[in-house]
Coordinates of C-alpha atoms in Angstrom, one line a residue:
M1 CA 90.4 85.6 58.2
S2 CA 92.2 86.9 61.5
D3 CA 93.1 84.5 64.3
T4 CA 90.4 86.6 66.6
N5 CA 87.6 85.9 63.9
R6 CA 88.4 82.0 63.7
Q7 CA 88.2 81.7 67.4
I8 CA 85.0 83.5 67.5
D9 CA 83.5 81.5 64.6
S10 CA 84.6 78.4 66.5
A11 CA 83.0 79.4 69.7
M12 CA 79.7 80.0 67.9
S13 CA 79.7 76.9 65.9
H14 CA 80.4 75.0 69.2
E15 CA 77.5 76.6 70.6
N16 CA 75.2 75.9 67.8
R17 CA 75.9 72.1 67.8
P18 CA 73.0 70.0 68.9
G19 CA 73.3 68.7 72.6
R20 CA 76.4 70.8 73.2
K21 CA 76.4 73.5 75.8
P22 CA 78.2 76.7 74.9
P23 CA 81.4 77.2 76.5
F24 CA 81.3 79.4 79.7
I25 CA 83.1 82.7 79.1
H26 CA 84.1 84.4 82.7
V27 CA 83.6 88.2 82.1
A28 CA 84.8 90.5 85.0
P29 CA 82.7 93.3 86.0
S30 CA 83.0 96.9 84.5
P31 CA 84.9 99.2 84.4
H32 CA 87.1 97.4 81.7
I33 CA 89.4 100.6 81.2
S34 CA 92.1 100.5 83.5
D35 CA 93.9 103.5 85.0
S36 CA 97.4 103.7 83.6
R37 CA 98.7 105.1 86.7
A38 CA 97.7 102.0 88.8
S39 CA 100.9 100.1 88.0
T40 CA 102.4 97.7 89.9
Q41 CA 105.4 99.7 90.7
R42 CA 103.3 102.8 91.8
M43 CA 101.3 100.5 94.0
M44 CA 104.6 99.0 95.5
V45 CA 106.2 102.4 96.0
D46 CA 102.8 103.6 97.9
V47 CA 103.2 100.5 100.2
I48 CA 106.8 101.5 100.8
I49 CA 105.7 104.9 101.8
G50 CA 102.9 103.6 103.9
L51 CA 105.1 101.4 105.9
S52 CA 107.6 104.1 106.6
P53 CA 106.0 105.3 109.7
A54 CA 106.3 101.6 111.2
I55 CA 110.1 101.3 109.9
V56 CA 111.0 104.5 111.7
V57 CA 109.4 103.4 114.9
S58 CA 111.0 100.0 114.5
L59 CA 114.6 101.5 114.0
Y60 CA 114.0 103.8 117.1
L61 CA 112.9 101.2 119.4
F62 CA 114.9 98.0 118.3
R63 CA 117.8 99.7 116.5
F64 CA 120.4 97.2 114.9
Y65 CA 117.8 94.4 115.5
A66 CA 115.1 96.0 113.2
L67 CA 117.7 97.2 110.7
K68 CA 119.3 93.5 110.4
Q69 CA 115.8 91.9 109.8
I70 CA 114.9 94.4 107.2
L71 CA 118.0 94.5 105.3
V72 CA 118.5 90.7 105.3
C73 CA 114.8 90.0 104.2
V74 CA 114.9 92.6 101.4
A75 CA 118.4 91.6 100.1
V76 CA 117.4 87.8 100.1
C77 CA 114.0 88.6 98.7
L78 CA 115.6 90.4 95.7
A79 CA 118.2 87.8 95.2
A80 CA 115.6 84.9 95.3
E81 CA 113.1 86.4 92.9
Y82 CA 116.1 87.3 90.5
L83 CA 117.4 83.7 90.7
F84 CA 113.9 82.1 90.4
V85 CA 112.9 84.1 87.6
R86 CA 116.0 83.4 85.7
M87 CA 115.5 79.9 86.3
R88 CA 112.1 79.9 84.6
G89 CA 113.6 81.9 81.7
K90 CA 111.3 84.9 82.2
F91 CA 112.2 88.5 82.1
F92 CA 113.8 90.6 84.8
T93 CA 111.1 91.8 87.2
L94 CA 112.7 93.4 90.0
K95 CA 111.7 96.8 89.0
D96 CA 108.3 96.4 89.9
C97 CA 109.3 96.6 93.7
S98 CA 107.1 93.8 94.8
A99 CA 110.0 91.9 96.0
I100 CA 111.1 94.9 98.0
V101 CA 107.7 95.1 99.6
T102 CA 107.5 91.5 100.6
G103 CA 111.1 91.8 102.2
I104 CA 110.1 94.8 104.3
I105 CA 106.8 93.4 105.3
L106 CA 108.6 89.9 106.2
G107 CA 111.4 91.8 108.2
L108 CA 108.9 93.9 109.9
S109 CA 106.9 90.9 111.1
M110 CA 109.9 89.0 112.6
P111 CA 111.0 89.2 116.3
G112 CA 114.3 91.2 116.8
S113 CA 116.3 88.3 118.2
A114 CA 115.7 86.1 115.3
P115 CA 119.0 85.1 113.8
W116 CA 119.7 86.2 110.3
F117 CA 119.4 82.9 108.6
V118 CA 115.7 82.7 109.7
G119 CA 114.8 85.7 107.7
A120 CA 116.9 84.6 104.9
L121 CA 115.0 81.1 104.7
A122 CA 111.8 82.9 105.2
S123 CA 112.7 85.2 102.3
V124 CA 113.4 82.4 100.0
V125 CA 110.3 80.4 100.9
G126 CA 108.1 83.5 100.6
I127 CA 109.5 84.4 97.1
G128 CA 109.8 80.8 95.6
I129 CA 106.8 78.8 97.0
G130 CA 104.6 81.8 97.8
K131 CA 105.1 83.6 94.7
I132 CA 106.9 82.4 91.9
I133 CA 105.6 78.6 91.8
F134 CA 102.4 80.3 91.0
G135 CA 103.7 82.3 87.9
G136 CA 104.9 85.5 89.6
V137 CA 103.6 88.7 90.7
G138 CA 99.8 89.1 90.3
M139 CA 99.4 85.2 90.2
N140 CA 100.0 84.0 93.7
I141 CA 97.3 83.0 95.7
F142 CA 98.6 83.4 99.3
N143 CA 100.6 86.5 100.7
P144 CA 104.3 85.5 100.0
A145 CA 105.5 87.3 103.1
M146 CA 103.0 85.3 105.3
V147 CA 104.0 82.0 103.6
G148 CA 107.6 82.5 104.6
R149 CA 106.8 83.6 107.9
A150 CA 104.5 80.6 108.5
F151 CA 107.3 78.1 107.2
V152 CA 109.9 79.6 109.8
M153 CA 107.3 79.8 112.6
I154 CA 106.7 76.1 112.1
A155 CA 110.4 75.0 111.3
F156 CA 112.1 77.1 114.0
A157 CA 109.4 77.4 116.7
Q158 CA 111.8 77.9 119.5
L159 CA 113.5 81.0 117.7
M160 CA 110.2 82.3 116.6
G161 CA 108.2 81.5 119.7
A162 CA 107.2 83.8 122.7
G163 CA 110.6 83.3 124.2
A164 CA 112.4 84.9 121.1
Y165 CA 110.8 88.2 121.9
E166 CA 112.3 88.1 125.4
N167 CA 116.1 87.6 124.2
V168 CA 116.5 91.0 122.8
T169 CA 119.2 92.5 124.9
G170 CA 120.7 95.9 125.2
L171 CA 117.2 97.6 124.8
V172 CA 115.0 99.2 127.5
D173 CA 112.8 96.6 129.5
A174 CA 109.7 97.7 127.6
V175 CA 110.7 96.2 124.4
S176 CA 112.8 93.2 125.8
G177 CA 110.2 91.4 127.9
A178 CA 107.1 89.3 127.0
T179 CA 104.8 90.6 124.3
P180 CA 101.5 92.1 125.6
L181 CA 99.3 89.4 124.0
S182 CA 101.7 86.6 125.5
A183 CA 101.6 88.5 128.9
L184 CA 97.8 88.8 128.6
K185 CA 97.1 84.9 127.7
F186 CA 99.4 83.2 129.7
N187 CA 99.9 85.5 132.7
G188 CA 96.6 87.5 133.0
V189 CA 98.8 90.7 132.8
H190 CA 97.2 93.7 131.1
T191 CA 99.6 96.3 129.3
G192 CA 98.5 99.9 129.3
I193 CA 96.7 101.3 126.3
A194 CA 99.3 104.3 125.9
P195 CA 102.2 102.1 125.4
L196 CA 100.3 99.8 123.1
F197 CA 99.1 102.7 121.0
M198 CA 102.5 104.5 120.7
G199 CA 104.7 101.3 120.5
V200 CA 106.7 101.2 123.5
T201 CA 106.2 97.4 123.9
N202 CA 107.8 94.3 122.7
G203 CA 106.6 92.2 119.8
S204 CA 107.7 92.0 116.0
V205 CA 109.8 94.8 115.3
G206 CA 107.1 96.5 112.8
E207 CA 104.0 95.7 114.5
V208 CA 104.3 97.3 117.9
S209 CA 102.9 100.9 117.3
A210 CA 99.3 101.0 116.5
I211 CA 99.6 104.7 115.6
A212 CA 102.4 104.1 113.1
C213 CA 100.2 101.3 111.4
I214 CA 97.2 103.5 111.4
I215 CA 98.9 106.4 109.6
G216 CA 100.5 104.4 107.0
G217 CA 97.4 102.4 106.5
L218 CA 95.2 105.5 106.0
Y219 CA 97.6 106.8 103.5
L220 CA 97.3 103.7 101.6
I221 CA 93.5 104.1 101.7
Y222 CA 93.8 107.5 100.3
R223 CA 95.8 106.6 97.7
K224 CA 93.5 104.0 96.8
T225 CA 96.1 101.4 97.0
A226 CA 94.2 99.4 99.8
S227 CA 90.5 99.1 99.8
W228 CA 88.8 100.4 103.1
Q229 CA 86.5 97.4 103.4
I230 CA 89.0 95.0 104.4
P231 CA 90.6 96.9 107.4
A232 CA 87.5 98.1 108.5
S233 CA 85.7 94.9 108.5
I234 CA 88.5 93.3 110.3
L235 CA 88.7 95.9 113.2
I236 CA 85.0 96.0 113.6
T237 CA 84.9 92.0 113.9
V238 CA 87.6 92.0 116.4
A239 CA 86.1 94.8 118.4
L240 CA 82.7 93.0 118.5
I241 CA 84.1 89.8 119.6
A242 CA 86.5 91.5 122.0
A243 CA 83.7 93.4 123.4
I244 CA 81.5 90.6 124.1
T245 CA 84.3 88.7 125.8
D246 CA 85.1 91.7 127.7
I247 CA 81.5 92.1 128.8
A248 CA 81.3 88.5 129.8
G249 CA 84.7 88.5 131.8
G250 CA 84.1 91.9 133.4
Y251 CA 87.2 93.3 132.1
Q252 CA 85.4 96.8 131.9
G253 CA 86.9 97.7 128.3
V254 CA 90.6 96.6 129.1
F255 CA 90.2 93.4 127.0
L256 CA 88.6 95.1 124.1
L257 CA 91.3 97.9 123.8
H258 CA 94.1 95.5 124.3
H259 CA 93.2 93.1 121.6
L260 CA 92.6 95.9 119.2
F261 CA 96.1 97.7 119.7
A262 CA 98.4 95.0 120.8
G263 CA 100.0 92.4 118.5
A264 CA 99.8 92.4 114.6
L265 CA 96.2 93.3 114.2
M266 CA 96.6 96.8 113.0
F267 CA 99.8 95.9 110.8
G268 CA 98.1 92.9 109.4
A269 CA 94.7 94.7 108.8
F270 CA 96.1 97.7 106.7
F271 CA 99.4 96.1 105.0
I272 CA 98.8 92.3 104.9
A273 CA 95.3 91.6 104.5
T274 CA 94.9 94.3 101.7
D275 CA 97.2 93.0 99.2
P276 CA 94.9 93.2 96.0
V277 CA 96.3 90.0 94.5
T278 CA 95.3 87.7 97.3
S279 CA 92.1 89.6 98.5
P280 CA 88.6 89.3 96.9
L281 CA 87.5 91.7 93.9
T282 CA 84.3 93.2 94.8
A283 CA 83.5 95.5 97.8
K284 CA 81.1 92.7 99.2
G285 CA 83.7 90.1 98.8
K286 CA 86.2 92.2 100.6
M287 CA 83.7 92.7 103.5
I288 CA 83.2 88.9 103.7
F289 CA 86.9 88.4 103.6
G290 CA 87.4 91.0 106.4
V291 CA 84.9 89.4 108.6
G292 CA 86.2 86.0 108.2
T293 CA 89.8 87.2 109.1
G294 CA 88.6 89.1 112.0
C295 CA 86.6 86.0 113.4
L296 CA 89.7 83.5 112.7
I297 CA 92.1 86.0 114.4
M298 CA 90.1 86.1 117.6
V299 CA 89.3 82.3 117.6
I300 CA 93.1 81.6 117.3
R301 CA 93.8 84.5 120.1
L302 CA 91.2 83.2 122.4
F303 CA 91.2 79.3 121.9
S304 CA 94.3 78.1 120.6
G305 CA 98.0 77.8 122.0
Y306 CA 99.4 80.7 120.1
P307 CA 98.9 84.4 121.5
E308 CA 98.5 85.8 117.9
G309 CA 96.6 84.7 115.1
V310 CA 96.8 87.3 112.2
M311 CA 99.1 85.4 110.0
F312 CA 97.2 82.1 110.0
A313 CA 93.8 83.9 109.6
V314 CA 94.9 85.7 106.7
L315 CA 96.6 82.6 104.8
I316 CA 93.3 80.8 105.7
M317 CA 91.1 83.6 104.1
N318 CA 93.6 83.9 101.2
A319 CA 92.6 80.1 100.3
M320 CA 89.1 81.2 100.5
T321 CA 89.4 84.2 98.1
P322 CA 88.7 82.4 94.7
L323 CA 85.4 80.9 96.5
I324 CA 84.6 84.3 97.7
N325 CA 85.1 85.9 94.2
R326 CA 82.8 83.1 93.0
W327 CA 80.1 84.0 95.4
T328 CA 80.1 87.7 94.8
I329 CA 81.1 88.4 91.3
P330 CA 78.4 90.4 89.6
Q331 CA 76.3 88.8 86.8
P332 CA 77.3 90.6 83.6
M333 CA 74.2 92.3 81.8
G334 CA 72.6 89.8 79.3
Q335 CA 74.2 86.6 80.7
R336 CA 71.6 83.7 81.4
E337 CA 71.5 82.3 84.7
A338 CA 73.1 78.9 85.1

């Protein structure tokens, strides 16, 4: 008798014992036939291609500052993943390109003036604590890039705070002053919609251009690497809350557009929140995830001391993902209700 048959017989005998409940078997919803083209490497390459417009804009606007952040984060992410994987006695995993994607997203989310060691430490924490400690790619609960960024945001508050974005020298004033969200929150100054849309503003090196993030995000949705439900629900939720605030404050639409196109909203909605490993499985779950993320973003933007809330909102909703999956997983045909 094969090992599989012994396991089936054991489960059936367990079920038939008097006074014993049958073991709960979690069955994922159909379809169960996977697409061989949907490999991790193919998805990561799609993400890199989708990020390319934001990379080009960041290099054009921030020049060496952007190049430094991206190169440092990618190099350290690759080195950290190799080291941690070898320490666990596992196989070489760098070929799936997931560490490269983590490094690019982390580098694009950093302020240009941040010292190299901040990005390096964020990369080590993101790969080690955000990914490898859970078992590697596909098993992590939180987005690794955001785990690393959150760590350095707290550990190096002065180097990662609002003042860090004003310390970029040698660039035009548009990308060396206060960020649009900081200017709005602390000084009540509105930035023009055209600069926000095109990216001629200050901010983290990869998040400033809304149009670049939208183009790359639409490519991911077209390739089915990202689910449309998450960015759509995030953007709609943020728009609704901003519109209510706009009407209540008499801003005549400026507040709404400012919150849609400023900061890391577009970058986070398309490239961070859509991580298939740390987001829900079902369409309904993805909508819940997006609405929750959008609400948290606006709560943090409006009521906390931080001008931006995308990073913390995504991490909080990552923690909620297992519960959302439990709420929204379809009941397999023939399974009795508990």
